[in-house]
Amino acid sequence: MGRLVVVSNRIADPRKTAAGGLAVALADVLNATGGLWFGWSGKVVDATDEDEVHVQQAGPVKLATVDLSQADYDSFYLGYSNGVLWPVFHYRLDLADFDAGYIGGYRRVNQLFARKLLPFLQPDDIIWVHDYHLIPLAAELRALGCRQRIGFFLHIPLPPPLILAAIPGHDWLVRALFAYDLVGFQSKADLNHFAGYVETEAHAQPVEAGRWRAFGRTVHAGAFPIGIDVEEFTELTNAREAMDMYERMKNEYSRRKLLVGVDRLDYSKGLPQRMRAFRELLARNPETRKSATLIQIASPSRENVSAYTDILHELEALCGSINGNFGELDWMPVRYMHRNVARARLPGLYRAARVALVTPLRDGMNLVAKEFLAAQDPADPGVLVLSRFAGAAEQLREALLVNPYDSESTAAAILLALQMPVEERRTRHASMMESLRRYDVHWWCDAFLAALADARAEEKGPSWLRL
Ligand code: ADQ
């Protein structure tokens, strides 16, 4: 295989474990091919400095980043990516801000990425573009003459056609996907939405399984559910920092059953709904009072987008009222922390918990669900309560699947989880672990890159120029 070039909004140093997830997944193949990882530096600078590319070597891997001007940060990052695409792709049209000015910035930054990346490219490179910030990148690269194989993976859900169609310029976005050789989604549901959209809105013809023809081009598309590195996570679970965390939690909560939630503070994660379900549990089942404690970690995220401040206040108010109404002098039902937990300590927290509440309203995959399972003691594992609207629910059928909008039935599932006998916990856990091991993050990476190597792009003629 040629050299791998990864492009994503933010990049991570693959040598650092703290980077986690994607960096761990891509490290092997980036190292093996002496790859390049290109993205935004995270810095906002004066417009005049935007042209510089910062390059550093991380072992065999080259890391290249560009800065953004304040105007581009506002319209590309805050505006279009996180004010339009993120909410709409998570089915939240009510939270989208369709400001006509944003799309220009979105396109400008994709053009900037294309222009800055181009001089680094070699003829047999394989380019892998990640996520919603960079949908038009391949089209912009093609317009500059790039003929390399390019794949795209969407980490977040793709909504049903009629929701997607609410975005002004939605046809432009989907057309841009046809500049890729392969487009990957997290779940079959997302792939079906893509097929539905291109067949109804763009009158695409399904050419054969996994290929569609529209806009005079053919694109391959498939579902590649992202996994975790089970081995790496098991090692992390057995390492000192996680073990210390586990011991501390076990001592602190020796008389309680611990429930845990770990999320970015994002409206897609269903945090207020989760709190309402927990309140329902306490209200309806007095025996759970004093015996169950919920630790909710919500890491700060995109705090300069207003919808995020609203969710923060709602969550704080709910936690306060639950503790106020149900708390005792020696027991607080909810411990809510608005911060990150170090990656090395997370598995200890997961392992000490009897139940994990992973109840997003919509989620591309949700890796916390998978990490929780991997951190459990197989002889005495905890129970996963999982939203049916997380991509992970397609795979983890032995979790207790819930509708997070329905607080009564979610509360009933939490009760079931707290009372589940050990044999049933073991059987469910073992079956889900088998699937996690089989479809781990290395499978994801290999499967996507193998499909990209097989994908035959057609008709890369001058029509690429007309985005
Ligand atoms: P995220 O929305 O960020 O990712 P998720 O998959 O749950 O969601 O988490 C990614 C990572 O962040 C996990 O490794 C998790 O441990 C870590 N993390 C989350 N909250 C944390 C906290 N409070 N403290 C410390 N670490 C925390 C997007 C999509 C998901 C998709 C991933 C990967 O929204 O649907 O699963 O990309 O494709």
Short mmCIF file of C-alpha atoms and ligand atoms in Angstrom, two decimals:
data_model
loop_
_atom_site.label_atom_id
_atom_site.label_comp_id
_atom_site.label_asym_id
_atom_site.label_seq_id
_atom_site.Cartn_x
_atom_site.Cartn_y
_atom_site.Cartn_z
CA MET A 1 0.00 0.00 0.00
CA GLY A 2 1.14 3.57 -0.69
CA ARG A 3 1.79 6.13 2.00
CA LEU A 4 -1.25 6.95 4.15
CA VAL A 5 -2.22 10.61 4.38
CA VAL A 6 -4.81 11.31 7.06
CA VAL A 7 -6.66 14.61 7.06
CA SER A 8 -8.88 15.62 9.97
CA ASN A 9 -9.91 18.87 11.58
CA ARG A 10 -7.74 18.23 14.63
CA ILE A 11 -4.70 15.99 14.68
CA ALA A 12 -3.00 14.09 17.50
CA ASP A 13 0.51 12.87 18.08
CA PRO A 14 0.20 9.09 17.61
CA ARG A 15 3.06 8.53 20.09
CA LYS A 16 0.99 9.81 23.01
CA THR A 17 -1.47 7.39 24.62
CA ALA A 18 -3.39 10.32 26.03
CA ALA A 19 -4.45 10.99 22.44
CA GLY A 20 -6.57 7.83 22.57
CA GLY A 21 -9.10 6.54 20.01
CA LEU A 22 -8.43 7.61 16.47
CA ALA A 23 -4.72 8.30 17.04
CA VAL A 24 -4.17 4.80 18.41
CA ALA A 25 -6.11 3.32 15.52
CA LEU A 26 -4.20 5.16 12.85
CA ALA A 27 -0.77 4.97 14.52
CA ASP A 28 0.06 1.49 13.15
CA VAL A 29 -0.66 2.24 9.55
CA LEU A 30 0.76 5.77 9.72
CA ASN A 31 3.97 4.41 11.24
CA ALA A 32 4.21 1.51 8.80
CA THR A 33 3.83 3.71 5.73
CA GLY A 34 5.77 6.73 7.06
CA GLY A 35 2.51 8.61 6.78
CA LEU A 36 1.39 12.21 7.01
CA TRP A 37 -1.33 13.63 9.26
CA PHE A 38 -2.66 17.01 8.20
CA GLY A 39 -5.12 19.29 10.00
CA TRP A 40 -5.86 22.47 11.90
CA SER A 41 -3.35 23.43 14.63
CA GLY A 42 -6.14 24.56 16.95
CA LYS A 43 -4.70 28.09 16.80
CA VAL A 44 -6.51 31.21 15.64
CA VAL A 45 -4.19 33.88 14.23
CA ASP A 46 -4.21 37.14 12.28
CA ALA A 47 -5.37 36.54 8.73
CA THR A 48 -1.91 37.40 7.42
CA ASP A 49 -0.32 34.40 9.19
CA GLU A 50 -2.79 31.87 7.83
CA ASP A 51 -0.49 30.78 5.05
CA GLU A 52 2.16 29.05 7.10
CA VAL A 53 2.21 25.23 7.43
CA HIS A 54 3.78 23.92 10.66
CA VAL A 55 5.55 20.63 10.19
CA GLN A 56 6.91 18.33 12.87
CA GLN A 57 8.15 14.78 12.84
CA ALA A 58 6.60 12.25 15.26
CA GLY A 59 8.82 9.21 14.69
CA PRO A 60 8.24 8.10 11.11
CA VAL A 61 5.04 10.17 10.91
CA LYS A 62 4.93 13.73 9.67
CA LEU A 63 2.43 16.06 11.36
CA ALA A 64 1.47 19.15 9.36
CA THR A 65 -0.93 21.82 10.58
CA VAL A 66 -2.31 25.16 9.49
CA ASP A 67 -3.74 27.96 11.64
CA LEU A 68 -7.10 29.63 11.02
CA SER A 69 -7.99 33.31 10.93
CA GLN A 70 -10.62 34.54 13.40
CA ALA A 71 -13.14 34.98 10.55
CA ASP A 72 -12.57 31.42 9.31
CA TYR A 73 -12.75 30.00 12.81
CA ASP A 74 -16.08 31.78 13.34
CA SER A 75 -17.68 30.75 10.07
CA PHE A 76 -16.02 27.39 9.33
CA TYR A 77 -15.66 25.91 12.82
CA LEU A 78 -18.27 27.54 15.03
CA GLY A 79 -20.66 28.51 12.25
CA TYR A 80 -21.04 25.86 9.58
CA SER A 81 -19.39 22.79 11.14
CA ASN A 82 -20.77 23.08 14.66
CA GLY A 83 -23.73 25.42 14.14
CA VAL A 84 -25.22 23.71 11.06
CA LEU A 85 -23.77 20.28 10.29
CA TRP A 86 -23.40 18.96 13.85
CA PRO A 87 -27.01 19.74 14.95
CA VAL A 88 -28.65 18.74 11.65
CA PHE A 89 -26.68 15.51 11.35
CA HIS A 90 -27.84 14.74 14.91
CA TYR A 91 -31.45 15.44 13.86
CA ARG A 92 -31.60 18.77 15.75
CA LEU A 93 -32.97 21.17 13.15
CA ASP A 94 -34.24 23.31 16.04
CA LEU A 95 -30.66 24.05 17.10
CA ALA A 96 -29.24 24.76 13.65
CA ASP A 97 -28.23 28.29 12.75
CA PHE A 98 -28.54 28.57 8.98
CA ASP A 99 -26.65 31.84 8.68
CA ALA A 100 -25.98 32.34 4.99
CA GLY A 101 -22.49 33.66 5.69
CA TYR A 102 -21.14 30.46 7.20
CA ILE A 103 -20.95 28.33 4.10
CA GLY A 104 -18.44 30.69 2.49
CA GLY A 105 -16.06 30.20 5.41
CA TYR A 106 -16.60 26.44 5.31
CA ARG A 107 -15.69 26.33 1.67
CA ARG A 108 -12.77 28.74 2.13
CA VAL A 109 -11.16 26.58 4.82
CA ASN A 110 -11.62 23.43 2.75
CA GLN A 111 -9.93 25.26 -0.13
CA LEU A 112 -7.15 26.38 2.22
CA PHE A 113 -6.64 22.78 3.39
CA ALA A 114 -6.54 21.55 -0.21
CA ARG A 115 -4.07 24.24 -1.29
CA LYS A 116 -1.77 23.65 1.68
CA LEU A 117 -1.93 19.88 1.53
CA LEU A 118 -1.28 19.56 -2.20
CA PRO A 119 2.50 20.25 -2.16
CA PHE A 120 2.97 17.44 0.40
CA LEU A 121 1.27 14.80 -1.74
CA GLN A 122 3.05 12.00 -3.59
CA PRO A 123 1.55 10.21 -6.60
CA ASP A 124 0.76 6.88 -4.91
CA ASP A 125 -0.54 8.33 -1.64
CA ILE A 126 -3.80 7.04 -0.22
CA ILE A 127 -5.71 9.94 1.33
CA TRP A 128 -8.18 9.38 4.16
CA VAL A 129 -10.32 12.38 5.12
CA HIS A 130 -12.24 12.37 8.41
CA ASP A 131 -15.52 13.89 9.45
CA TYR A 132 -18.05 16.59 8.77
CA HIS A 133 -15.67 19.54 8.82
CA LEU A 134 -14.09 18.37 5.58
CA ILE A 135 -16.86 17.03 3.36
CA PRO A 136 -15.85 19.11 0.27
CA LEU A 137 -12.10 18.52 0.67
CA ALA A 138 -11.80 15.86 -2.04
CA ALA A 139 -13.68 18.04 -4.52
CA GLU A 140 -11.34 20.95 -3.74
CA LEU A 141 -8.31 18.68 -4.12
CA ARG A 142 -9.64 17.30 -7.41
CA ALA A 143 -10.14 20.86 -8.64
CA LEU A 144 -6.41 21.40 -8.07
CA GLY A 145 -5.58 18.30 -10.11
CA CYS A 146 -5.28 15.69 -7.34
CA ARG A 147 -5.87 12.21 -8.79
CA GLN A 148 -4.91 10.10 -5.80
CA ARG A 149 -7.33 7.71 -4.20
CA ILE A 150 -9.37 9.55 -1.54
CA GLY A 151 -11.67 8.06 1.09
CA PHE A 152 -13.98 9.82 3.53
CA PHE A 153 -15.28 8.59 6.87
CA LEU A 154 -18.16 10.29 8.65
CA HIS A 155 -17.84 9.85 12.43
CA ILE A 156 -21.28 11.29 13.17
CA PRO A 157 -24.67 10.05 11.93
CA LEU A 158 -26.10 10.90 8.54
CA PRO A 159 -29.76 11.93 9.02
CA PRO A 160 -32.73 10.78 6.91
CA PRO A 161 -33.06 12.49 3.51
CA LEU A 162 -35.75 14.98 4.49
CA ILE A 163 -33.74 16.22 7.47
CA LEU A 164 -30.59 16.51 5.39
CA ALA A 165 -32.59 18.39 2.77
CA ALA A 166 -33.31 21.15 5.32
CA ILE A 167 -29.74 22.40 4.97
CA PRO A 168 -29.52 25.20 2.43
CA GLY A 169 -27.07 23.86 -0.13
CA HIS A 170 -27.58 20.21 0.89
CA ASP A 171 -27.28 19.10 -2.73
CA TRP A 172 -23.88 20.77 -2.93
CA LEU A 173 -22.71 18.85 0.14
CA VAL A 174 -23.86 15.47 -1.14
CA ARG A 175 -22.48 16.17 -4.59
CA ALA A 176 -19.13 16.85 -2.91
CA LEU A 177 -19.18 13.32 -1.48
CA PHE A 178 -19.10 11.99 -5.03
CA ALA A 179 -15.55 13.35 -5.43
CA TYR A 180 -14.39 10.59 -3.08
CA ASP A 181 -13.63 7.05 -4.17
CA LEU A 182 -15.15 5.63 -1.00
CA VAL A 183 -17.49 7.10 1.60
CA GLY A 184 -17.73 5.26 4.95
CA PHE A 185 -20.44 5.53 7.59
CA GLN A 186 -20.71 4.26 11.16
CA SER A 187 -23.86 2.19 10.74
CA LYS A 188 -26.18 0.54 8.25
CA ALA A 189 -28.84 3.10 9.21
CA ASP A 190 -26.54 5.93 8.06
CA LEU A 191 -25.73 4.10 4.85
CA ASN A 192 -29.45 3.61 4.19
CA HIS A 193 -30.01 7.34 4.68
CA PHE A 194 -27.27 8.05 2.17
CA ALA A 195 -28.83 5.64 -0.32
CA GLY A 196 -32.27 7.13 0.34
CA TYR A 197 -31.01 10.65 -0.23
CA VAL A 198 -29.05 10.01 -3.41
CA GLU A 199 -31.81 7.87 -4.89
CA THR A 200 -34.66 10.29 -4.12
CA GLU A 201 -33.02 13.72 -4.22
CA ALA A 202 -30.25 13.14 -6.74
CA HIS A 203 -31.95 10.37 -8.78
CA ALA A 204 -28.88 8.18 -8.34
CA GLN A 205 -28.84 4.70 -9.78
CA PRO A 206 -27.59 1.91 -7.53
CA VAL A 207 -24.95 0.37 -9.82
CA GLU A 208 -24.37 -2.73 -7.71
CA ALA A 209 -24.20 -3.42 -3.98
CA GLY A 210 -22.43 -0.47 -2.35
CA ARG A 211 -22.07 1.70 -5.46
CA TRP A 212 -24.19 4.62 -6.62
CA ARG A 213 -24.05 6.67 -9.75
CA ALA A 214 -25.09 10.33 -9.70
CA PHE A 215 -23.79 13.69 -10.93
CA GLY A 216 -22.07 11.77 -13.75
CA ARG A 217 -19.87 9.86 -11.26
CA THR A 218 -19.88 6.63 -9.31
CA VAL A 219 -19.09 6.42 -5.61
CA HIS A 220 -18.63 3.44 -3.32
CA ALA A 221 -20.21 3.67 0.11
CA GLY A 222 -20.31 1.29 3.05
CA ALA A 223 -20.81 0.91 6.79
CA PHE A 224 -17.60 0.56 8.81
CA PRO A 225 -18.54 0.71 12.50
CA ILE A 226 -15.58 2.08 14.42
CA GLY A 227 -14.28 -0.04 17.30
CA ILE A 228 -11.79 0.39 20.12
CA ASP A 229 -8.36 -1.13 20.62
CA VAL A 230 -9.50 -3.81 23.06
CA GLU A 231 -5.98 -4.94 23.88
CA GLU A 232 -4.71 -1.43 24.53
CA PHE A 233 -7.74 -0.68 26.70
CA THR A 234 -7.30 -3.91 28.67
CA GLU A 235 -3.67 -2.98 29.32
CA LEU A 236 -4.78 0.47 30.42
CA THR A 237 -7.34 -1.16 32.77
CA ASN A 238 -4.65 -3.30 34.39
CA ALA A 239 -2.13 -0.48 34.72
CA ARG A 240 -1.45 1.25 38.04
CA GLU A 241 -3.35 4.50 37.48
CA ALA A 242 -6.59 2.73 36.55
CA MET A 243 -6.18 0.20 39.37
CA ASP A 244 -5.67 3.03 41.88
CA MET A 245 -8.80 4.72 40.62
CA TYR A 246 -10.72 1.44 40.85
CA GLU A 247 -9.60 0.83 44.45
CA ARG A 248 -10.46 4.37 45.49
CA MET A 249 -13.92 4.15 43.96
CA LYS A 250 -14.59 0.74 45.50
CA ASN A 251 -13.61 2.00 48.96
CA GLU A 252 -15.51 5.24 48.67
CA TYR A 253 -18.69 3.53 47.43
CA SER A 254 -18.44 0.20 49.25
CA ARG A 255 -22.06 0.41 50.42
CA ARG A 256 -23.46 1.57 47.09
CA LYS A 257 -23.97 0.40 43.57
CA LEU A 258 -22.29 2.84 41.27
CA LEU A 259 -23.77 4.05 38.01
CA VAL A 260 -21.53 5.96 35.67
CA GLY A 261 -21.95 8.32 32.73
CA VAL A 262 -18.96 9.71 30.81
CA ASP A 263 -19.60 12.12 27.97
CA ARG A 264 -18.60 15.30 26.31
CA LEU A 265 -21.10 17.90 27.44
CA ASP A 266 -23.10 17.90 24.24
CA TYR A 267 -26.84 18.11 23.59
CA SER A 268 -26.65 14.95 21.47
CA LYS A 269 -25.64 12.90 24.52
CA GLY A 270 -29.07 13.10 26.19
CA LEU A 271 -27.78 14.20 29.59
CA PRO A 272 -30.93 15.96 30.89
CA GLN A 273 -33.05 13.01 29.72
CA ARG A 274 -30.68 10.67 31.59
CA MET A 275 -31.04 12.70 34.77
CA ARG A 276 -34.82 12.63 34.45
CA ALA A 277 -34.73 8.84 34.07
CA PHE A 278 -32.53 8.57 37.16
CA ARG A 279 -34.92 10.84 39.09
CA GLU A 280 -37.77 8.60 37.96
CA LEU A 281 -35.86 5.56 39.24
CA LEU A 282 -35.41 7.13 42.68
CA ALA A 283 -38.98 8.39 42.84
CA ARG A 284 -40.56 5.06 41.90
CA ASN A 285 -38.22 2.71 43.70
CA PRO A 286 -37.52 3.92 47.22
CA GLU A 287 -35.18 0.97 47.77
CA THR A 288 -32.76 2.46 45.24
CA ARG A 289 -32.41 5.60 47.34
CA LYS A 290 -29.19 5.39 49.32
CA SER A 291 -28.17 2.26 47.40
CA ALA A 292 -27.45 3.79 44.00
CA THR A 293 -25.12 6.68 43.22
CA LEU A 294 -24.70 8.16 39.77
CA ILE A 295 -21.34 9.66 38.85
CA GLN A 296 -21.70 11.81 35.77
CA ILE A 297 -18.56 13.15 34.13
CA ALA A 298 -19.25 15.69 31.42
CA SER A 299 -16.16 17.14 29.81
CA PRO A 300 -16.29 20.76 28.66
CA SER A 301 -16.88 21.01 24.94
CA ARG A 302 -17.40 23.84 22.40
CA GLU A 303 -18.29 26.30 25.13
CA ASN A 304 -18.46 29.22 22.76
CA VAL A 305 -21.46 27.72 20.94
CA SER A 306 -24.60 28.94 22.75
CA ALA A 307 -26.55 25.66 22.63
CA TYR A 308 -23.77 24.20 24.78
CA THR A 309 -24.16 26.78 27.55
CA ASP A 310 -27.89 26.09 27.63
CA ILE A 311 -27.35 22.36 28.14
CA LEU A 312 -24.80 23.08 30.88
CA HIS A 313 -27.32 25.14 32.84
CA GLU A 314 -30.11 22.63 32.35
CA LEU A 315 -27.91 19.80 33.58
CA GLU A 316 -26.68 21.71 36.62
CA ALA A 317 -30.25 22.59 37.59
CA LEU A 318 -31.42 18.97 37.25
CA CYS A 319 -28.53 17.55 39.30
CA GLY A 320 -29.12 20.19 41.96
CA SER A 321 -32.82 19.41 42.20
CA ILE A 322 -32.28 15.63 42.36
CA ASN A 323 -29.74 16.04 45.16
CA GLY A 324 -31.97 18.58 46.89
CA ASN A 325 -35.05 16.34 46.75
CA PHE A 326 -33.55 12.91 47.36
CA GLY A 327 -30.20 13.55 49.08
CA GLU A 328 -29.49 12.70 52.70
CA LEU A 329 -26.82 13.99 55.04
CA ASP A 330 -24.66 10.98 54.20
CA TRP A 331 -25.72 10.38 50.59
CA MET A 332 -25.85 12.45 47.42
CA PRO A 333 -27.61 10.60 44.58
CA VAL A 334 -25.71 12.39 41.79
CA ARG A 335 -22.08 13.43 41.66
CA TYR A 336 -21.73 15.61 38.65
CA MET A 337 -18.34 16.81 37.42
CA HIS A 338 -17.89 19.23 34.58
CA ARG A 339 -14.41 18.17 33.58
CA ASN A 340 -12.25 15.60 31.83
CA VAL A 341 -10.99 12.45 33.45
CA ALA A 342 -7.48 11.44 32.41
CA ARG A 343 -7.64 8.60 29.90
CA ALA A 344 -5.37 6.43 32.06
CA ARG A 345 -7.84 6.62 34.99
CA LEU A 346 -11.09 6.17 33.08
CA PRO A 347 -10.99 2.33 32.96
CA GLY A 348 -10.78 2.27 36.79
CA LEU A 349 -13.95 4.31 37.04
CA TYR A 350 -15.71 2.10 34.48
CA ARG A 351 -14.67 -1.08 36.29
CA ALA A 352 -15.92 0.13 39.65
CA ALA A 353 -19.38 0.81 38.17
CA ARG A 354 -22.20 -1.72 38.21
CA VAL A 355 -24.06 0.12 35.45
CA ALA A 356 -23.04 2.47 32.64
CA LEU A 357 -25.62 4.90 31.30
CA VAL A 358 -24.85 5.58 27.66
CA THR A 359 -28.06 7.20 26.51
CA PRO A 360 -27.44 9.66 23.66
CA LEU A 361 -30.40 11.01 21.70
CA ARG A 362 -28.31 10.34 18.61
CA ASP A 363 -24.68 9.29 18.28
CA GLY A 364 -22.54 8.16 15.36
CA MET A 365 -21.13 5.24 17.35
CA ASN A 366 -20.26 6.06 20.99
CA LEU A 367 -16.97 4.63 22.12
CA VAL A 368 -17.66 5.06 25.84
CA ALA A 369 -20.10 2.12 25.57
CA LYS A 370 -17.34 -0.06 24.13
CA GLU A 371 -14.67 1.14 26.57
CA PHE A 372 -16.97 0.42 29.52
CA LEU A 373 -17.40 -3.19 28.39
CA ALA A 374 -13.68 -3.68 27.79
CA ALA A 375 -12.84 -2.43 31.30
CA GLN A 376 -15.12 -4.93 33.10
CA ASP A 377 -14.08 -7.95 35.13
CA PRO A 378 -15.51 -10.81 32.99
CA ALA A 379 -16.34 -12.77 36.15
CA ASP A 380 -18.41 -9.95 37.64
CA PRO A 381 -19.15 -7.49 34.86
CA GLY A 382 -21.28 -4.37 34.95
CA VAL A 383 -24.33 -3.80 32.78
CA LEU A 384 -24.53 -1.45 29.81
CA VAL A 385 -27.73 0.59 29.46
CA LEU A 386 -27.49 1.83 25.89
CA SER A 387 -29.63 4.15 23.80
CA ARG A 388 -31.10 2.49 20.73
CA PHE A 389 -30.15 5.70 18.91
CA ALA A 390 -26.39 5.24 19.34
CA GLY A 391 -24.63 3.67 16.36
CA ALA A 392 -23.22 1.15 18.84
CA ALA A 393 -26.72 -0.29 19.36
CA GLU A 394 -26.59 -1.94 15.92
CA GLN A 395 -23.73 -4.07 17.20
CA LEU A 396 -24.27 -4.36 20.98
CA ARG A 397 -27.62 -6.12 20.99
CA GLU A 398 -27.05 -7.70 24.42
CA ALA A 399 -26.94 -4.32 26.13
CA LEU A 400 -30.17 -3.13 27.74
CA LEU A 401 -31.39 -1.00 24.86
CA VAL A 402 -33.51 1.99 25.80
CA ASN A 403 -35.38 4.91 24.29
CA PRO A 404 -33.80 7.88 26.10
CA TYR A 405 -36.82 10.10 25.41
CA ASP A 406 -38.93 7.75 27.53
CA SER A 407 -37.79 8.34 31.10
CA GLU A 408 -40.17 5.77 32.60
CA SER A 409 -38.96 2.84 30.52
CA THR A 410 -35.34 3.98 30.85
CA ALA A 411 -35.77 4.04 34.64
CA ALA A 412 -37.20 0.50 34.46
CA ALA A 413 -34.15 -0.64 32.45
CA ILE A 414 -31.79 0.94 34.98
CA LEU A 415 -33.56 -0.94 37.76
CA LEU A 416 -33.22 -4.17 35.78
CA ALA A 417 -29.52 -3.45 35.31
CA LEU A 418 -29.01 -2.85 39.04
CA GLN A 419 -30.73 -6.12 39.88
CA MET A 420 -29.37 -8.33 37.10
CA PRO A 421 -27.97 -11.64 38.40
CA VAL A 422 -24.31 -12.32 37.79
CA GLU A 423 -24.88 -15.23 35.34
CA GLU A 424 -26.92 -13.05 33.03
CA ARG A 425 -24.38 -10.22 33.32
CA ARG A 426 -21.59 -12.62 32.37
CA THR A 427 -23.43 -14.06 29.37
CA ARG A 428 -24.33 -10.67 27.96
CA HIS A 429 -20.84 -9.29 28.58
CA ALA A 430 -19.07 -12.28 26.99
CA SER A 431 -21.17 -12.08 23.88
CA MET A 432 -20.58 -8.34 23.43
CA MET A 433 -16.84 -8.73 24.08
CA GLU A 434 -16.63 -11.30 21.31
CA SER A 435 -18.02 -8.76 18.90
CA LEU A 436 -15.78 -5.96 20.26
CA ARG A 437 -12.68 -8.12 19.75
CA ARG A 438 -13.67 -9.16 16.27
CA TYR A 439 -14.62 -5.68 15.12
CA ASP A 440 -11.95 -3.71 16.92
CA VAL A 441 -10.40 -0.48 15.73
CA HIS A 442 -7.75 -2.31 13.70
CA TRP A 443 -10.49 -4.18 11.86
CA TRP A 444 -12.14 -0.80 11.17
CA CYS A 445 -8.95 0.71 9.81
CA ASP A 446 -8.03 -2.35 7.71
CA ALA A 447 -11.56 -2.84 6.38
CA PHE A 448 -11.88 0.79 5.31
CA LEU A 449 -8.45 0.92 3.68
CA ALA A 450 -8.99 -2.42 1.92
CA ALA A 451 -12.31 -1.16 0.52
CA LEU A 452 -10.62 2.08 -0.54
CA ALA A 453 -7.89 0.14 -2.32
CA ASP A 454 -10.60 -1.81 -4.19
CA ALA A 455 -12.79 1.19 -4.97
CA ARG A 456 -12.51 2.10 -8.62
CA ALA A 457 -13.25 5.74 -9.10
CA GLU A 458 -14.59 6.63 -12.50
CA GLU A 459 -14.94 9.70 -14.65
CA LYS A 460 -12.54 11.98 -12.89
CA GLY A 461 -12.82 14.34 -15.81
CA PRO A 462 -13.17 18.10 -15.86
CA SER A 463 -16.58 17.78 -14.18
CA TRP A 464 -14.68 17.59 -10.87
CA LEU A 465 -14.05 21.27 -11.28
CA ARG A 466 -17.71 22.18 -11.14
CA LEU A 467 -18.59 21.83 -7.49
P1 ADQ B 1 -17.52 11.87 20.52
O1 ADQ B 1 -18.84 12.55 20.31
O2 ADQ B 1 -16.48 12.67 21.16
O3 ADQ B 1 -16.95 11.27 19.14
P2 ADQ B 1 -17.42 9.18 21.95
O4 ADQ B 1 -17.32 8.15 20.92
O5 ADQ B 1 -18.37 8.80 23.04
O6 ADQ B 1 -17.93 10.56 21.41
O7 ADQ B 1 -16.04 9.50 22.72
C1 ADQ B 1 -14.82 9.59 22.13
C2 ADQ B 1 -13.71 9.46 23.20
O8 ADQ B 1 -13.70 10.53 24.15
C3 ADQ B 1 -13.76 8.18 24.00
O9 ADQ B 1 -12.50 7.55 23.91
C4 ADQ B 1 -14.06 8.61 25.43
O10 ADQ B 1 -13.39 7.83 26.41
C5 ADQ B 1 -13.54 10.02 25.48
N1 ADQ B 1 -14.36 10.81 26.41
C6 ADQ B 1 -15.64 11.15 26.27
N2 ADQ B 1 -16.06 11.88 27.34
C7 ADQ B 1 -15.00 11.99 28.17
C8 ADQ B 1 -14.81 12.60 29.46
N3 ADQ B 1 -15.79 13.25 30.06
N4 ADQ B 1 -13.57 12.51 30.02
C9 ADQ B 1 -12.59 11.84 29.40
N5 ADQ B 1 -12.72 11.24 28.19
C10 ADQ B 1 -13.91 11.30 27.60
C11 ADQ B 1 -17.36 11.22 17.76
C12 ADQ B 1 -18.80 10.77 17.49
C13 ADQ B 1 -19.04 9.41 18.12
C14 ADQ B 1 -18.02 8.40 17.61
C15 ADQ B 1 -16.60 8.95 17.74
C16 ADQ B 1 -15.59 8.05 17.04
O11 ADQ B 1 -19.73 11.73 18.01
O12 ADQ B 1 -20.35 8.95 17.81
O13 ADQ B 1 -18.12 7.21 18.35
O14 ADQ B 1 -16.51 10.24 17.15
O15 ADQ B 1 -15.91 7.83 15.71
#
